[in-house]
């Protein structure tokens, strides 16, 4: 069973191909990078529309297949930016109809979990999903992936990107903040906002920018932001693990590429006698392979969708999905 998955929730148009056993045959990623400023949904959607056909063909070619080998098409149904989601959905529908194969729309957040399960060897983890638009602590319980904690305002990656933009570090500032933080040594005071199991980042962002106006070194600001927000994420992840009694933690999302975050979560896991798993870099970021794989799991468990069921859902929540494949 060959599944082709199309990801398009935000800045990335990705197309991946997977086989029924979870092996990734190809995973082509084309990311929209705004020339200046932040991500504008319509510009990103235009980018996706421009590149979609080419990325689909490239992914098929890298998998060493032809389009007629595809047995199932899946796509990211949400959550995400409306214009971007609609491009991915339209591409998926046209392809499925053209090839005469079934189509399945999937939840993007759950796709991050399942590709982690398939490729890292963990079985029943607590997922810390830390990306641009999303920050959630999720685990499986009683038929659903439940959200144990999440951001009350913006995603952790968006916060890093906004700080980076204001401080002139360019778009997609996570990696640059990580690099600067290595040179920082003074822990500056930032609000530590854990509220119950939830976290919030906008106050930290404002405080970090104020520190810069007061003349603090960029390196110390980067260091302090990382130490503070990653400690918050580690704390809520640990509490979720303790609460639900799981001894595996899986990282997902673009921010999971950060070595300091891995270090903190890894140490927490070790102290609890638990194990941390991190998918390959290209499977951590937004990608089509994870969408293909979740589509394959869902279809394999009997999920069927008519074209009329494939409307995109900008606010599609992780815990709305009945997990039929476990
Ligand atoms: P979503 O998954 O919510 O749709 P997204 O598409 O923005 O959001 P990803 O592609 O998973 O998310 O990740 C992009 C984010 O990861 C950006 O905010 C980027 O700054 C951040 N990021 C990438 N590398 C690092 C790093 N080394 N350290 C911290 N953050 C990073
Ligand atoms: Fe994502």
CSV table of C-alpha atoms and ligand atoms in Angstrom, one decimal:
chain,number,residue,atom,x,y,z
A,1,UNK,CA,0.0,0.0,0.0
A,2,UNK,CA,1.7,3.2,-1.2
A,3,UNK,CA,0.5,6.4,0.3
A,4,UNK,CA,1.3,9.9,-0.9
A,5,UNK,CA,0.8,12.6,1.7
A,6,UNK,CA,0.6,16.3,1.2
A,7,UNK,CA,1.5,18.8,4.0
A,8,UNK,CA,0.5,22.4,3.8
A,9,UNK,CA,-0.6,23.8,7.1
A,10,UNK,CA,1.8,26.8,7.2
A,11,UNK,CA,5.0,27.8,5.5
A,12,UNK,CA,5.9,24.3,4.2
A,13,UNK,CA,4.5,22.5,1.2
A,14,UNK,CA,5.8,18.9,1.7
A,15,UNK,CA,5.1,15.7,-0.2
A,16,UNK,CA,6.1,12.3,1.1
A,17,UNK,CA,5.5,8.7,0.2
A,18,UNK,CA,5.3,5.9,2.7
A,19,UNK,CA,4.8,2.1,2.5
A,20,UNK,CA,2.5,0.1,4.7
A,21,UNK,CA,5.2,-0.7,7.2
A,22,UNK,CA,6.0,2.9,8.0
A,23,UNK,CA,9.1,3.1,5.8
A,24,UNK,CA,9.6,6.5,4.3
A,25,UNK,CA,10.2,6.2,0.6
A,26,UNK,CA,10.6,9.9,-0.1
A,27,UNK,CA,10.1,13.2,1.8
A,28,UNK,CA,10.4,16.4,-0.3
A,29,UNK,CA,10.1,19.7,1.5
A,30,UNK,CA,9.7,23.2,-0.1
A,31,UNK,CA,9.5,25.9,2.5
A,32,UNK,CA,8.2,29.4,1.8
A,33,UNK,CA,10.6,32.1,3.2
A,34,UNK,CA,9.2,35.6,3.3
A,35,UNK,CA,11.6,38.2,1.9
A,36,UNK,CA,10.8,40.5,4.8
A,37,UNK,CA,8.5,40.5,7.8
A,38,UNK,CA,6.5,37.5,9.0
A,39,UNK,CA,4.5,34.8,7.3
A,40,UNK,CA,1.5,36.1,5.3
A,41,UNK,CA,-1.0,33.3,4.8
A,42,UNK,CA,-1.9,34.3,1.3
A,43,UNK,CA,1.7,34.6,0.1
A,44,UNK,CA,2.5,31.2,1.6
A,45,UNK,CA,-0.6,29.8,-0.1
A,46,UNK,CA,0.6,31.3,-3.4
A,47,UNK,CA,3.9,29.7,-2.9
A,48,UNK,CA,2.3,26.3,-2.2
A,49,UNK,CA,0.1,26.6,-5.4
A,50,UNK,CA,3.2,27.4,-7.5
A,51,UNK,CA,5.3,24.5,-6.2
A,52,UNK,CA,2.8,21.8,-5.4
A,53,UNK,CA,2.8,19.9,-8.8
A,54,UNK,CA,6.6,20.0,-9.0
A,55,UNK,CA,7.0,18.7,-5.4
A,56,UNK,CA,4.5,15.9,-6.0
A,57,UNK,CA,6.4,14.7,-9.1
A,58,UNK,CA,9.8,15.0,-7.3
A,59,UNK,CA,8.6,13.0,-4.4
A,60,UNK,CA,7.3,10.3,-6.7
A,61,UNK,CA,10.6,10.3,-8.5
A,62,UNK,CA,12.6,10.1,-5.4
A,63,UNK,CA,10.5,7.2,-4.2
A,64,UNK,CA,11.5,5.4,-7.4
A,65,UNK,CA,7.8,5.0,-8.4
A,66,UNK,CA,5.3,6.3,-10.9
A,67,UNK,CA,2.1,8.2,-10.0
A,68,UNK,CA,0.1,5.1,-10.9
A,69,UNK,CA,1.7,3.2,-8.0
A,70,UNK,CA,-0.1,5.4,-5.5
A,71,UNK,CA,-2.9,3.6,-3.7
A,72,UNK,CA,-4.0,6.4,-1.3
A,73,UNK,CA,-3.7,10.1,-1.1
A,74,UNK,CA,-3.7,11.9,2.3
A,75,UNK,CA,-3.4,15.6,3.2
A,76,UNK,CA,-3.1,17.8,6.2
A,77,UNK,CA,-6.7,18.9,7.0
A,78,UNK,CA,-5.7,21.1,9.9
A,79,UNK,CA,-5.0,22.9,12.1
A,80,UNK,CA,-3.3,25.6,10.2
A,81,UNK,CA,-3.7,28.7,8.0
A,82,UNK,CA,-6.9,28.6,5.8
A,83,UNK,CA,-5.4,29.6,2.5
A,84,UNK,CA,-2.5,27.2,2.8
A,85,UNK,CA,-4.7,24.3,3.9
A,86,UNK,CA,-7.0,24.8,0.9
A,87,UNK,CA,-4.1,24.6,-1.5
A,88,UNK,CA,-2.9,21.3,-0.1
A,89,UNK,CA,-6.5,20.0,0.0
A,90,UNK,CA,-7.2,21.0,-3.5
A,91,UNK,CA,-4.0,19.4,-4.8
A,92,UNK,CA,-4.8,16.2,-2.9
A,93,UNK,CA,-8.4,16.0,-4.2
A,94,UNK,CA,-7.3,16.5,-7.8
A,95,UNK,CA,-4.7,13.9,-7.5
A,96,UNK,CA,-7.0,11.3,-5.8
A,97,UNK,CA,-9.8,11.9,-8.4
A,98,UNK,CA,-7.3,11.8,-11.3
A,99,UNK,CA,-5.7,8.6,-10.1
A,100,UNK,CA,-9.0,7.1,-9.0
A,101,UNK,CA,-7.7,6.3,-5.5
A,102,UNK,CA,-9.2,7.0,-2.0
A,103,UNK,CA,-8.4,10.2,-0.1
A,104,UNK,CA,-8.0,10.8,3.7
A,105,UNK,CA,-7.6,14.1,5.5
A,106,UNK,CA,-5.5,13.9,8.6
A,107,UNK,CA,-4.7,15.9,11.7
A,108,UNK,CA,-1.3,17.5,11.5
A,109,UNK,CA,-0.4,17.3,15.2
A,110,UNK,CA,-1.2,13.6,15.3
A,111,UNK,CA,0.9,13.1,12.2
A,112,UNK,CA,3.9,14.4,14.2
A,113,UNK,CA,3.2,11.8,16.9
A,114,UNK,CA,2.7,8.8,14.6
A,115,UNK,CA,5.8,9.4,12.4
A,116,UNK,CA,7.8,9.5,15.7
A,117,UNK,CA,6.3,6.3,16.8
A,118,UNK,CA,7.0,4.6,13.5
A,119,UNK,CA,10.6,5.8,13.1
A,120,UNK,CA,12.1,6.1,16.5
A,121,UNK,CA,10.8,2.8,18.1
A,122,UNK,CA,8.8,4.4,20.9
A,123,UNK,CA,5.4,2.8,21.6
A,124,UNK,CA,3.4,5.0,23.9
A,125,UNK,CA,5.0,8.3,24.6
A,126,UNK,CA,4.1,11.7,25.9
A,127,UNK,CA,4.7,14.0,23.0
A,128,UNK,CA,6.2,17.4,23.5
A,129,UNK,CA,5.2,19.1,20.2
A,130,UNK,CA,7.0,22.4,19.9
A,131,UNK,CA,6.8,24.1,16.6
A,132,UNK,CA,6.2,27.5,15.1
A,133,UNK,CA,2.4,27.6,15.4
A,134,UNK,CA,1.8,24.8,18.0
A,135,UNK,CA,3.0,24.0,21.5
A,136,UNK,CA,1.3,21.0,23.1
A,137,UNK,CA,1.9,18.1,25.4
A,138,UNK,CA,-0.1,15.2,24.1
A,139,UNK,CA,-0.5,11.6,25.1
A,140,UNK,CA,-2.8,8.7,24.1
A,141,UNK,CA,-5.5,7.8,26.6
A,142,UNK,CA,-8.7,5.9,26.1
A,143,UNK,CA,-9.2,6.2,22.4
A,144,UNK,CA,-7.8,9.7,21.8
A,145,UNK,CA,-4.7,11.7,21.8
A,146,UNK,CA,-5.4,14.0,24.7
A,147,UNK,CA,-3.9,17.4,25.2
A,148,UNK,CA,-2.4,17.6,28.7
A,149,UNK,CA,-1.0,21.1,28.4
A,150,UNK,CA,-0.6,23.7,25.7
A,151,UNK,CA,0.2,27.3,25.0
A,152,UNK,CA,-2.4,29.8,26.0
A,153,UNK,CA,-1.2,32.3,23.4
A,154,UNK,CA,1.4,31.8,20.7
A,155,UNK,CA,3.6,28.8,19.7
A,156,UNK,CA,7.1,28.7,21.1
A,157,UNK,CA,8.7,28.8,17.7
A,158,UNK,CA,6.6,31.9,16.7
A,159,UNK,CA,7.8,33.5,19.9
A,160,UNK,CA,11.4,32.9,19.0
A,161,UNK,CA,10.8,34.1,15.4
A,162,UNK,CA,9.1,37.3,16.6
A,163,UNK,CA,11.9,38.0,19.0
A,164,UNK,CA,14.4,37.3,16.2
A,165,UNK,CA,12.5,39.6,13.8
A,166,UNK,CA,12.5,42.5,16.3
A,167,UNK,CA,16.2,42.0,17.1
A,168,UNK,CA,17.2,41.8,13.4
A,169,UNK,CA,18.1,38.1,13.4
A,170,UNK,CA,16.1,37.3,10.2
A,171,UNK,CA,13.1,35.1,9.8
A,172,UNK,CA,13.1,31.6,11.3
A,173,UNK,CA,15.2,32.7,14.2
A,174,UNK,CA,15.2,29.5,16.3
A,175,UNK,CA,18.6,28.3,15.0
A,176,UNK,CA,20.2,31.7,15.3
A,177,UNK,CA,18.9,32.2,18.9
A,178,UNK,CA,20.3,28.7,19.6
A,179,UNK,CA,23.7,29.8,18.3
A,180,UNK,CA,23.8,33.1,20.2
A,181,UNK,CA,22.7,31.4,23.4
A,182,UNK,CA,25.9,29.3,23.4
A,183,UNK,CA,27.8,32.6,23.9
A,184,UNK,CA,25.5,33.8,26.7
A,185,UNK,CA,26.4,33.4,30.3
A,186,UNK,CA,24.1,35.6,32.4
A,187,UNK,CA,20.6,34.4,33.3
A,188,UNK,CA,18.4,37.5,33.0
A,189,UNK,CA,15.0,37.7,34.7
A,190,UNK,CA,12.1,36.7,32.5
A,191,UNK,CA,8.6,35.8,33.5
A,192,UNK,CA,8.3,32.0,34.0
A,193,UNK,CA,4.7,31.4,32.9
A,194,UNK,CA,3.4,28.0,33.7
A,195,UNK,CA,-0.3,28.1,34.6
A,196,UNK,CA,-1.5,24.7,35.7
A,197,UNK,CA,-0.4,22.5,32.8
A,198,UNK,CA,-0.4,25.3,30.3
A,199,UNK,CA,2.3,27.8,29.3
A,200,UNK,CA,2.3,31.3,27.8
A,201,UNK,CA,5.0,33.0,25.9
A,202,UNK,CA,3.9,36.5,24.9
A,203,UNK,CA,5.0,38.1,28.2
A,204,UNK,CA,8.4,36.6,27.8
A,205,UNK,CA,8.7,38.0,24.3
A,206,UNK,CA,7.8,41.5,25.5
A,207,UNK,CA,10.2,41.2,28.5
A,208,UNK,CA,13.1,40.0,26.2
A,209,UNK,CA,12.6,43.0,23.9
A,210,UNK,CA,12.6,45.3,26.8
A,211,UNK,CA,15.9,43.9,28.0
A,212,UNK,CA,17.4,44.6,24.6
A,213,UNK,CA,16.2,48.2,24.8
A,214,UNK,CA,18.0,48.4,28.2
A,215,UNK,CA,21.2,47.5,26.4
A,216,UNK,CA,21.5,43.8,27.5
A,217,UNK,CA,23.7,41.6,25.2
A,218,UNK,CA,21.9,39.6,22.5
A,219,UNK,CA,23.8,36.5,23.6
A,220,UNK,CA,22.5,36.8,27.2
A,221,UNK,CA,18.9,37.5,26.0
A,222,UNK,CA,19.0,34.4,23.8
A,223,UNK,CA,20.5,32.3,26.6
A,224,UNK,CA,17.9,33.5,29.1
A,225,UNK,CA,14.9,33.0,26.7
A,226,UNK,CA,16.0,29.4,26.0
A,227,UNK,CA,16.7,28.5,29.6
A,228,UNK,CA,13.3,30.0,30.7
A,229,UNK,CA,11.0,28.6,28.0
A,230,UNK,CA,12.6,25.2,27.7
A,231,UNK,CA,12.4,24.8,31.5
A,232,UNK,CA,8.7,25.6,31.3
A,233,UNK,CA,8.2,23.0,28.5
A,234,UNK,CA,10.2,20.4,30.4
A,235,UNK,CA,8.2,21.0,33.6
A,236,UNK,CA,4.8,20.5,32.0
A,237,UNK,CA,6.1,17.5,30.0
A,238,UNK,CA,7.4,15.9,33.2
A,239,UNK,CA,4.1,16.5,35.0
A,240,UNK,CA,2.1,14.9,32.1
A,241,UNK,CA,4.4,11.9,32.3
A,242,UNK,CA,4.0,11.5,36.0
A,243,UNK,CA,0.2,12.1,35.8
A,244,UNK,CA,-0.5,9.5,33.1
A,245,UNK,CA,2.3,7.2,34.1
A,246,UNK,CA,4.3,7.0,30.8
A,247,UNK,CA,8.0,6.3,30.6
A,248,UNK,CA,8.7,7.5,27.1
A,249,UNK,CA,8.9,11.1,25.8
A,250,UNK,CA,8.9,12.0,22.1
A,251,UNK,CA,9.9,15.3,20.8
A,252,UNK,CA,8.3,16.8,17.6
A,253,UNK,CA,8.0,20.1,15.8
A,254,UNK,CA,10.7,22.3,14.4
A,255,UNK,CA,11.9,23.5,17.9
A,256,UNK,CA,12.7,19.9,18.8
A,257,UNK,CA,15.8,20.4,16.7
A,258,UNK,CA,17.2,22.6,19.5
A,259,UNK,CA,20.1,20.9,21.3
A,260,UNK,CA,19.4,22.7,24.6
A,261,UNK,CA,15.8,21.6,24.6
A,262,UNK,CA,16.8,18.0,23.9
A,263,UNK,CA,19.4,18.2,26.6
A,264,UNK,CA,16.9,19.4,29.3
A,265,UNK,CA,14.1,17.0,28.3
A,266,UNK,CA,16.6,14.2,28.0
A,267,UNK,CA,18.0,14.8,31.5
A,268,UNK,CA,14.5,15.0,33.0
A,269,UNK,CA,13.6,11.7,31.3
A,270,UNK,CA,16.8,10.0,32.6
A,271,UNK,CA,16.1,11.2,36.1
A,272,UNK,CA,12.7,9.5,36.0
A,273,UNK,CA,14.0,6.3,34.5
A,274,UNK,CA,12.3,7.2,31.2
A,275,UNK,CA,13.6,7.4,27.7
A,276,UNK,CA,13.6,10.3,25.2
A,277,UNK,CA,13.0,9.8,21.4
A,278,UNK,CA,13.7,12.4,18.7
A,279,UNK,CA,12.8,11.8,15.1
A,280,UNK,CA,15.2,12.6,12.3
A,281,UNK,CA,15.4,16.3,11.5
A,282,UNK,CA,13.4,16.2,8.3
A,283,UNK,CA,10.6,14.2,10.1
A,284,UNK,CA,10.5,16.7,13.0
A,285,UNK,CA,9.7,19.7,10.9
A,286,UNK,CA,6.5,19.9,8.9
A,287,UNK,CA,6.7,17.3,6.2
A,288,UNK,CA,4.6,15.2,3.8
A,289,UNK,CA,5.9,11.8,5.0
A,290,UNK,CA,4.2,12.1,8.3
A,291,UNK,CA,0.9,13.0,6.6
A,292,UNK,CA,1.3,10.0,4.3
A,293,UNK,CA,2.0,7.7,7.2
A,294,UNK,CA,-1.0,8.8,9.3
A,295,UNK,CA,-3.2,8.5,6.2
A,296,UNK,CA,-2.0,5.0,5.8
A,297,UNK,CA,-2.7,4.1,9.4
A,298,UNK,CA,-6.2,5.6,9.3
A,299,UNK,CA,-7.1,3.9,6.0
A,300,UNK,CA,-5.7,0.7,7.3
A,301,UNK,CA,-8.0,0.9,10.3
A,302,UNK,CA,-11.1,1.4,8.0
A,303,UNK,CA,-11.4,5.2,7.9
A,304,UNK,CA,-13.0,6.3,4.5
A,305,UNK,CA,-13.7,9.8,3.4
A,306,UNK,CA,-15.8,11.0,0.5
A,307,UNK,CA,-14.7,14.3,-1.2
A,308,UNK,CA,-17.4,16.1,0.7
A,309,UNK,CA,-15.7,15.0,4.0
A,310,UNK,CA,-12.4,16.6,3.1
A,311,UNK,CA,-13.1,20.3,4.0
A,312,UNK,CA,-10.2,21.9,5.8
A,313,UNK,CA,-10.4,22.7,9.5
A,314,UNK,CA,-8.3,25.6,10.6
A,315,UNK,CA,-8.9,24.8,14.3
A,316,UNK,CA,-8.8,21.1,14.1
A,317,UNK,CA,-7.9,19.9,17.6
A,318,UNK,CA,-5.8,16.8,18.4
A,319,UNK,CA,-8.4,15.4,20.8
A,320,UNK,CA,-11.3,15.5,18.3
A,321,UNK,CA,-9.9,12.5,16.4
A,322,UNK,CA,-11.1,9.1,17.4
A,323,UNK,CA,-8.0,6.9,17.2
A,324,UNK,CA,-9.1,3.8,15.4
A,325,UNK,CA,-5.7,2.5,14.5
A,326,UNK,CA,-4.2,1.5,17.9
B,1,LIG,P1,3.4,24.1,12.8
B,1,LIG,O1,4.0,22.8,12.9
B,1,LIG,O2,2.8,24.5,14.0
B,1,LIG,O3,2.5,24.2,11.6
B,1,LIG,P2,5.6,25.5,11.7
B,1,LIG,O4,5.3,25.0,10.4
B,1,LIG,O5,6.0,26.9,11.9
B,1,LIG,O6,4.4,25.3,12.7
B,1,LIG,P3,7.9,23.7,12.0
B,1,LIG,O7,8.3,23.6,10.6
B,1,LIG,O8,7.7,22.4,12.8
B,1,LIG,O9,6.7,24.6,12.4
B,1,LIG,O10,9.1,24.5,12.8
B,1,LIG,C1,9.5,25.8,12.5
B,1,LIG,C2,9.8,26.5,13.8
B,1,LIG,O11,10.9,25.8,14.4
B,1,LIG,C3,10.3,27.9,13.6
B,1,LIG,O12,9.6,28.7,14.5
B,1,LIG,C4,11.8,27.9,13.9
B,1,LIG,O13,12.3,29.1,14.4
B,1,LIG,C5,11.9,26.8,14.9
B,1,LIG,N1,13.2,26.2,14.9
B,1,LIG,C6,13.9,25.6,14.0
B,1,LIG,N2,15.1,25.2,14.4
B,1,LIG,C7,15.2,25.6,15.7
B,1,LIG,C8,16.3,25.5,16.7
B,1,LIG,N3,17.4,24.9,16.4
B,1,LIG,N4,16.0,26.0,17.9
B,1,LIG,C9,14.8,26.6,18.2
B,1,LIG,N5,13.8,26.7,17.3
B,1,LIG,C10,14.0,26.2,16.0
B,2,LIG,FE1,4.0,21.0,12.6
